[in-house]
Coordinates of C-alpha atoms and ligand atoms in Angstrom, one line a residue:
M205 CA -10.5 -0.2 -6.1
S206 CA -7.2 1.0 -7.3
S207 CA -5.4 1.8 -4.3
D208 CA -6.6 6.0 -4.2
D209 CA -9.6 4.6 -2.9
Y210 CA -8.2 4.4 0.0
H211 CA -7.7 6.9 3.3
H212 CA -4.4 6.0 4.7
R213 CA -3.0 6.6 8.1
T214 CA 0.4 5.2 10.3
V215 CA 0.3 4.6 13.7
I216 CA 3.9 4.9 15.3
T217 CA 4.4 2.4 17.9
R218 CA 7.8 0.8 19.8
L219 CA 8.2 -3.2 20.5
T220 CA 9.0 -4.8 24.0
G221 CA 9.1 -7.9 24.7
L222 CA 11.4 -9.3 22.1
S223 CA 14.0 -12.0 23.6
G224 CA 17.9 -12.0 22.6
E225 CA 16.9 -14.5 19.8
D226 CA 14.0 -12.9 18.8
E227 CA 16.0 -10.3 17.9
R228 CA 18.7 -12.1 16.7
L229 CA 16.9 -13.6 14.2
L230 CA 14.9 -9.8 13.3
L231 CA 18.1 -8.3 12.0
E232 CA 18.8 -11.2 10.5
T233 CA 16.1 -10.9 8.3
I234 CA 16.6 -7.0 8.0
D235 CA 19.9 -8.1 6.2
E236 CA 18.6 -10.6 4.5
W237 CA 15.7 -8.4 2.8
R238 CA 18.4 -5.7 2.3
D239 CA 20.4 -7.7 0.2
A240 CA 17.1 -9.1 -1.1
C241 CA 15.7 -5.7 -2.9
N242 CA 20.1 -4.8 -3.7
L243 CA 19.6 -7.4 -5.8
V244 CA 16.1 -6.9 -7.2
V245 CA 17.2 -3.3 -8.2
D246 CA 20.4 -4.6 -10.2
L247 CA 18.5 -7.0 -12.0
A248 CA 15.7 -5.0 -12.9
W249 CA 17.5 -1.4 -13.6
G250 CA 16.9 -0.2 -16.6
V251 CA 14.4 -3.3 -17.5
C252 CA 11.4 -3.5 -15.9
E253 CA 8.6 -0.8 -16.2
T254 CA 6.3 -1.5 -14.2
K255 CA 6.0 -3.3 -10.8
S256 CA 4.2 -6.5 -11.7
D257 CA 7.0 -6.8 -14.0
V258 CA 9.7 -6.9 -11.9
Q259 CA 8.3 -9.6 -9.2
D260 CA 8.3 -11.7 -12.4
L261 CA 11.5 -11.1 -13.5
A262 CA 13.5 -11.4 -9.7
Y263 CA 11.3 -13.3 -7.5
E264 CA 13.0 -16.7 -8.6
Q265 CA 16.3 -15.5 -8.0
V266 CA 15.2 -14.0 -4.5
R267 CA 14.2 -17.3 -3.7
D268 CA 16.9 -18.9 -4.8
E269 CA 19.6 -16.7 -3.3
T270 CA 18.4 -15.2 0.5
E271 CA 16.1 -16.9 2.8
L272 CA 13.5 -14.7 2.5
G273 CA 10.0 -16.8 2.9
S274 CA 7.6 -16.3 -0.8
Q275 CA 5.6 -12.8 1.3
H276 CA 9.4 -10.8 1.4
A277 CA 10.4 -11.8 -1.5
V278 CA 7.2 -10.2 -3.3
L279 CA 7.4 -7.5 -0.6
A280 CA 11.2 -7.2 -2.0
C281 CA 10.2 -7.1 -5.6
H282 CA 7.9 -4.6 -5.1
G283 CA 9.7 -2.2 -2.6
A284 CA 12.7 -2.3 -5.1
G285 CA 10.0 -1.7 -8.1
D286 CA 9.1 1.5 -6.1
A287 CA 12.3 2.6 -5.9
I288 CA 13.2 2.3 -9.2
S289 CA 9.7 3.9 -10.3
S290 CA 10.3 6.6 -8.5
C291 CA 14.2 7.2 -10.3
N292 CA 12.2 6.9 -13.2
E293 CA 9.7 9.7 -12.4
R294 CA 12.6 12.2 -11.0
L295 CA 14.6 11.7 -14.1
Q296 CA 11.5 12.1 -16.4
S297 CA 11.2 15.2 -15.1
G298 CA 14.5 16.1 -15.4
K299 CA 16.0 16.0 -12.4
K300 CA 19.1 13.4 -10.9
A301 CA 18.6 9.9 -9.8
S302 CA 20.7 7.5 -9.5
K303 CA 20.4 3.6 -9.2
P304 CA 18.3 3.4 -5.9
Q305 CA 20.0 1.5 -2.4
F306 CA 18.9 0.0 0.3
T307 CA 20.6 0.6 3.4
A308 CA 18.7 1.4 6.4
R309 CA 17.6 -1.1 9.0
S310 CA 14.4 -1.7 8.2
I311 CA 11.9 -4.1 6.3
T312 CA 8.4 -4.0 4.8
Y313 CA 5.6 -6.2 6.3
D314 CA 2.0 -6.9 4.9
K315 CA -1.3 -8.5 6.6
R316 CA 0.0 -11.8 4.9
S317 CA 3.7 -11.5 7.0
M318 CA 2.1 -9.8 10.0
T319 CA -0.9 -10.9 12.5
V320 CA -2.0 -7.7 14.8
F321 CA -3.7 -9.0 17.8
H322 CA -5.7 -6.2 18.8
D323 CA -6.7 -7.8 21.4
R324 CA -3.5 -8.5 23.2
E325 CA -2.2 -5.4 21.8
Q326 CA 0.4 -7.7 20.2
V327 CA 2.0 -7.9 16.9
S328 CA 3.8 -11.1 15.4
L329 CA 6.3 -11.2 12.4
T330 CA 7.4 -13.4 10.2
T331 CA 11.1 -14.0 9.7
L332 CA 13.2 -16.1 7.7
G333 CA 11.3 -18.6 5.7
D334 CA 7.2 -19.0 5.7
Y335 CA 6.8 -19.8 9.1
A336 CA 8.7 -19.0 11.6
R337 CA 7.3 -15.8 13.7
V338 CA 8.0 -14.0 16.6
R339 CA 5.6 -11.8 18.7
A340 CA 6.3 -8.5 20.7
D341 CA 3.9 -6.2 22.7
L342 CA 2.7 -3.1 21.0
V343 CA 4.1 0.1 23.2
L344 CA 0.8 1.8 23.5
P345 CA -0.1 5.0 26.0
N346 CA -1.7 3.8 28.8
D347 CA -5.1 5.7 28.8
S348 CA -6.9 4.5 25.8
D349 CA -7.2 8.6 24.4
G350 CA -4.8 8.1 22.1
Y351 CA -4.6 8.1 18.9
Q352 CA -3.4 4.6 18.0
Y353 CA -6.3 3.4 19.3
Q354 CA -8.4 5.4 16.8
F355 CA -7.4 3.1 14.7
L356 CA -6.1 -0.2 16.2
D357 CA -10.1 -0.3 17.8
D358 CA -12.2 0.3 14.7
E359 CA -13.1 -2.5 12.3
E360 CA -13.6 0.3 9.4
W361 CA -9.8 0.5 10.0
E362 CA -7.9 -2.9 8.3
Y363 CA -3.4 -2.9 8.6
T364 CA -1.7 -2.9 5.4
E365 CA 1.7 -2.7 4.4
S366 CA 3.6 -1.7 7.9
T367 CA 7.6 -1.0 7.8
L368 CA 9.8 -2.7 10.8
H369 CA 12.4 -0.4 11.9
Y370 CA 15.6 -1.3 13.8
R371 CA 17.3 2.3 15.3
G372 CA 19.6 2.8 18.6
G373 CA 19.2 -0.3 19.7
D374 CA 15.0 -0.1 19.8
W375 CA 12.3 -1.3 17.2
Y376 CA 10.0 1.1 16.4
L377 CA 6.4 -0.4 13.8
H378 CA 5.0 1.5 11.9
L379 CA 1.7 0.1 11.3
G380 CA 0.0 1.2 8.5
F381 CA -4.3 1.0 8.3
R382 CA -6.7 2.1 5.3
K383 CA -10.3 2.3 5.0
P384 CA -12.0 2.6 1.8
N385 CA -13.0 6.2 0.6
A386 CA -16.6 6.8 1.8
D387 CA -17.1 8.8 -1.8
N388 CA -16.3 5.8 -3.7
D389 CA -17.8 3.7 -1.8
E390 CA -21.1 4.7 -3.0
S391 CA -20.0 5.8 -6.6
A392 CA -19.2 2.1 -6.6
T393 CA -22.8 0.5 -4.6
T394 CA -24.6 -1.8 -6.4
N395 CA -22.9 -3.4 -9.9
G396 CA -19.7 -4.5 -9.0
T397 CA -18.4 -7.8 -10.4
V398 CA -16.5 -11.1 -9.1
L399 CA -14.5 -13.5 -10.4
G400 CA -14.7 -17.1 -8.6
V401 CA -12.5 -19.4 -9.1
D402 CA -12.5 -23.3 -8.2
L403 CA -9.6 -25.0 -7.4
G404 CA -8.7 -28.3 -8.3
V405 CA -6.6 -31.9 -8.7
N406 CA -6.7 -32.4 -12.1
Q407 CA -7.7 -28.5 -13.4
I408 CA -5.7 -26.7 -11.0
A409 CA -8.3 -23.7 -10.9
V410 CA -11.7 -22.5 -13.5
T411 CA -13.5 -19.9 -13.4
S412 CA -16.8 -18.7 -13.5
T413 CA -15.8 -17.3 -16.7
A414 CA -15.1 -20.6 -18.2
R415 CA -11.2 -20.5 -18.6
F416 CA -9.0 -24.2 -17.4
F417 CA -5.7 -24.0 -16.5
S418 CA -4.6 -27.2 -16.6
A419 CA -2.7 -29.1 -13.7
G420 CA -0.6 -31.1 -16.1
A421 CA 2.2 -29.2 -15.8
L422 CA 2.7 -29.6 -12.2
T423 CA 1.7 -33.3 -12.6
H424 CA 3.9 -34.4 -15.1
A425 CA 7.1 -32.0 -13.4
R426 CA 6.1 -34.2 -10.3
H427 CA 6.3 -37.7 -11.9
E428 CA 9.7 -36.7 -13.5
F429 CA 11.4 -35.8 -10.4
E430 CA 9.8 -38.8 -8.4
K431 CA 11.3 -41.5 -10.9
T432 CA 14.1 -39.8 -10.3
R433 CA 14.4 -40.3 -6.8
N434 CA 12.9 -43.5 -6.1
G435 CA 16.3 -44.4 -8.4
L436 CA 18.9 -42.2 -6.8
Q437 CA 17.1 -43.5 -3.1
K438 CA 18.2 -46.9 -4.2
T439 CA 22.2 -45.5 -4.8
G440 CA 22.5 -43.3 -1.4
T441 CA 26.0 -42.2 -1.7
Q442 CA 26.6 -38.8 -2.0
S443 CA 26.5 -37.3 -4.6
A444 CA 23.2 -38.9 -5.8
H445 CA 21.9 -37.3 -2.9
R446 CA 23.2 -34.3 -4.0
T447 CA 21.7 -34.8 -7.4
L448 CA 18.5 -35.2 -5.4
E449 CA 19.0 -32.1 -4.2
N450 CA 19.2 -30.2 -7.1
R451 CA 16.2 -32.0 -8.7
A452 CA 14.2 -31.1 -6.3
G453 CA 15.2 -27.7 -6.2
R454 CA 14.6 -28.1 -10.0
E455 CA 10.9 -29.1 -9.6
R456 CA 10.3 -26.0 -7.4
R457 CA 11.5 -23.6 -9.3
H458 CA 9.3 -24.7 -11.9
A459 CA 5.9 -25.7 -10.5
R460 CA 6.5 -21.8 -8.8
H461 CA 6.7 -20.6 -12.7
V462 CA 3.6 -22.8 -13.7
L463 CA 2.1 -21.2 -11.0
H464 CA 2.7 -18.0 -12.1
V465 CA 1.8 -18.4 -15.3
V466 CA -1.5 -20.0 -14.1
A467 CA -1.7 -16.4 -11.1
N468 CA -1.4 -14.0 -14.5
G469 CA -4.4 -16.1 -16.1
I470 CA -6.7 -15.2 -13.2
V471 CA -5.6 -11.6 -12.8
E472 CA -5.9 -11.4 -16.7
E473 CA -9.4 -13.0 -16.8
A474 CA -10.5 -10.5 -14.1
L475 CA -9.5 -7.9 -16.0
E476 CA -11.1 -8.8 -18.7
Y477 CA -14.3 -9.2 -17.1
D478 CA -13.9 -5.8 -15.3
C479 CA -14.3 -7.3 -12.1
D480 CA -13.6 -5.7 -8.6
G481 CA -12.5 -8.6 -7.3
I482 CA -11.5 -12.6 -7.2
V483 CA -13.2 -15.0 -4.5
F484 CA -11.4 -18.7 -3.7
E485 CA -12.8 -21.0 -1.5
D486 CA -10.8 -21.2 1.8
L487 CA -7.5 -23.9 2.3
E488 CA -8.9 -24.9 5.3
G489 CA -12.5 -26.0 3.1
I490 CA -9.9 -27.4 0.3
R491 CA -8.9 -29.6 2.7
T492 CA -12.1 -31.5 4.1
R493 CA -13.6 -31.6 0.5
L494 CA -10.3 -32.8 -1.4
P495 CA -8.7 -35.6 1.6
E496 CA -7.3 -37.0 -1.3
A497 CA -4.8 -34.1 -2.4
E498 CA -1.5 -34.3 -1.5
W499 CA 0.8 -32.3 0.1
H500 CA 2.3 -31.0 -2.9
S501 CA -1.3 -30.1 -4.3
Q502 CA -2.3 -28.3 -1.2
W503 CA 1.1 -26.4 -1.3
A504 CA 0.1 -25.6 -5.0
F505 CA -2.9 -24.1 -4.0
R506 CA -1.3 -21.7 -0.9
T507 CA 1.4 -20.5 -3.6
L508 CA -1.1 -20.2 -6.2
T509 CA -3.4 -18.0 -4.1
E510 CA -0.5 -16.3 -3.0
F511 CA 0.4 -15.4 -6.3
V512 CA -2.8 -14.1 -7.6
E513 CA -3.6 -11.6 -4.0
Y514 CA -0.3 -9.6 -5.2
K515 CA -0.3 -9.6 -8.7
A516 CA -4.1 -8.5 -8.4
E517 CA -3.5 -6.2 -5.2
T518 CA -1.0 -4.1 -7.9
E519 CA -4.4 -4.0 -10.2
G520 CA -6.6 -2.8 -7.5
I521 CA -8.7 -6.2 -7.3
F522 CA -9.8 -7.5 -3.8
V523 CA -9.3 -11.4 -3.0
E524 CA -11.3 -13.1 -1.0
T525 CA -12.8 -16.6 0.3
V526 CA -15.7 -18.2 1.3
E527 CA -16.1 -21.2 2.5
P528 CA -16.4 -24.0 -0.2
Q529 CA -20.1 -25.4 1.1
N530 CA -21.0 -28.0 -0.9
T531 CA -20.0 -25.8 -4.1
S532 CA -19.7 -29.1 -5.6
K533 CA -22.7 -31.3 -5.1
R534 CA -24.7 -27.4 -5.6
C535 CA -26.4 -26.6 -9.3
A536 CA -25.4 -23.3 -9.9
D537 CA -28.6 -22.5 -11.8
C538 CA -30.7 -23.7 -9.7
G539 CA -29.4 -24.4 -5.9
F540 CA -30.5 -27.9 -5.9
T541 CA -28.0 -30.0 -3.4
H542 CA -27.0 -34.0 -4.0
D543 CA -24.6 -36.0 -3.8
G544 CA -25.6 -37.9 -7.6
N545 CA -25.6 -34.4 -9.1
R546 CA -21.9 -34.9 -9.3
A547 CA -19.9 -38.1 -11.3
G548 CA -15.9 -37.1 -11.5
N549 CA -15.5 -34.4 -14.3
E550 CA -19.4 -34.1 -14.8
F551 CA -22.4 -32.2 -13.7
E552 CA -25.5 -32.8 -13.7
C553 CA -27.8 -31.5 -12.3
Q554 CA -30.8 -34.4 -10.6
S555 CA -33.7 -31.7 -10.5
C556 CA -33.0 -29.1 -14.0
G557 CA -31.5 -31.4 -15.7
K558 CA -28.3 -29.2 -16.2
R559 CA -25.0 -30.6 -17.6
N560 CA -21.9 -28.6 -17.2
H561 CA -18.4 -29.5 -16.5
A562 CA -18.6 -29.4 -12.8
D563 CA -15.0 -27.8 -11.7
Y564 CA -17.1 -25.1 -13.7
N565 CA -20.4 -25.4 -11.9
A566 CA -18.0 -24.8 -8.8
A567 CA -16.3 -21.9 -9.7
K568 CA -19.5 -19.8 -10.3
N569 CA -21.1 -21.5 -7.2
V570 CA -17.8 -20.0 -5.2
A571 CA -19.2 -16.9 -6.6
K572 CA -22.3 -16.8 -5.7
R573 CA -21.7 -17.8 -2.7
Y574 CA -19.3 -14.8 -2.0
L575 CA -22.7 -12.9 -2.9
R576 CA -25.0 -14.3 -0.3
R577 CA -22.7 -13.4 2.2
G578 CA -24.2 -10.5 3.0
P579 CA -23.2 -6.7 4.1
Q580 CA -19.4 -6.5 5.9
S581 CA -18.2 -8.5 2.7
S582 CA -19.9 -8.4 -0.6
R583 CA -22.2 -5.2 0.0
R584 CA -19.5 -3.2 1.6
R585 CA -17.7 -3.6 -1.5
G586 CA -20.3 -2.8 -4.0
V587 CA -20.4 -6.1 -5.9
S588 CA -24.2 -7.4 -7.0
Q589 CA -22.9 -10.1 -9.6
Y590 CA -20.4 -12.5 -10.9
A591 CA -18.4 -12.8 -14.1
L592 CA -19.9 -15.7 -16.4
K593 CA -20.5 -17.2 -20.2
S594 CA -23.5 -18.9 -20.4
G595 CA -23.4 -21.9 -21.6
P596 CA -22.1 -25.8 -21.3
R597 CA -18.0 -25.3 -21.2
T598 CA -15.6 -27.6 -21.0
P599 CA -11.7 -27.4 -20.8
S600 CA -10.1 -26.5 -24.3
Ligands
LIG745 ZN1 -30.3 -27.3 -11.4

């Protein structure tokens, strides 16, 4: 589904209940956001053609030079990218346009950086860093006839990109809502396709089309970093500490770069197989399934799925998660579930005898699990099949 397949509405509310400290945090975030958008424009103006190009070019620098968390760093790339494209459109149609500049006291939020609590009529908003959030009350009309409730109380409308404005000492939230266009729902009733993705420690990602993404480059970077750290910790001086911080920063940038490449590859695969959506296991499930995965891997899984979500969104591909119940023990061909089916990277079904790479088998199960989930997700999306290659597959 492209973004044109949705109806869009905006609900304007005022926010109250913010403490002085909350307001300070939000204003700081807005200042940082403005700087980030202007930084992205400086980098991408005259250089980039698409939003995705802008993100590839500028994301790392935004993370390094501002205190924005990952979601806002991506949204700043997209916001600046949109501003650049509308300038280019004006120029192409012979109108005047100069390099965009961000000056307003406003900031974009989406459902990853903002949560709406419908029942409590509250919203929580990300500030600087990835985890600091503030909560505010939505000022809604007293009687439930207000047009706002039409969207807040209706499950068909989901909230999407929204803008927070600071004006005359007051906070206003322009809450964006969208709902799938009914005409498109019918035209795409039953032949949509999803790509299943399994996440793991050796292969960071494997798709249901048997594309393998090795975790090798990430693991190597981390081992190098740990070697340096152990050496430096023995010396324990100030300069050793600084060197360590530089190395940590470099490792983080490198890891994010590797994850960008993997995310691009997953989205390319979805495009190549004409998929409407990409399905992952939910991260909570991965924590249960891979208790041995270190914090570093958990960070990598979270970052990778975020990158895929953003890239997929610009391509009009949805991303959803499923609980990974037995995805690694279940045979994707006959459904037989048994602990003995899997030995390391090998999967051999104790019932039908099918053999395959264990992560590839799991990726197919992730997709199948999504298809079985029923009306509220797969059927509403018009998805009935998943992308796959037949026969046994191994990493190349
Ligand atoms: Zn089987």
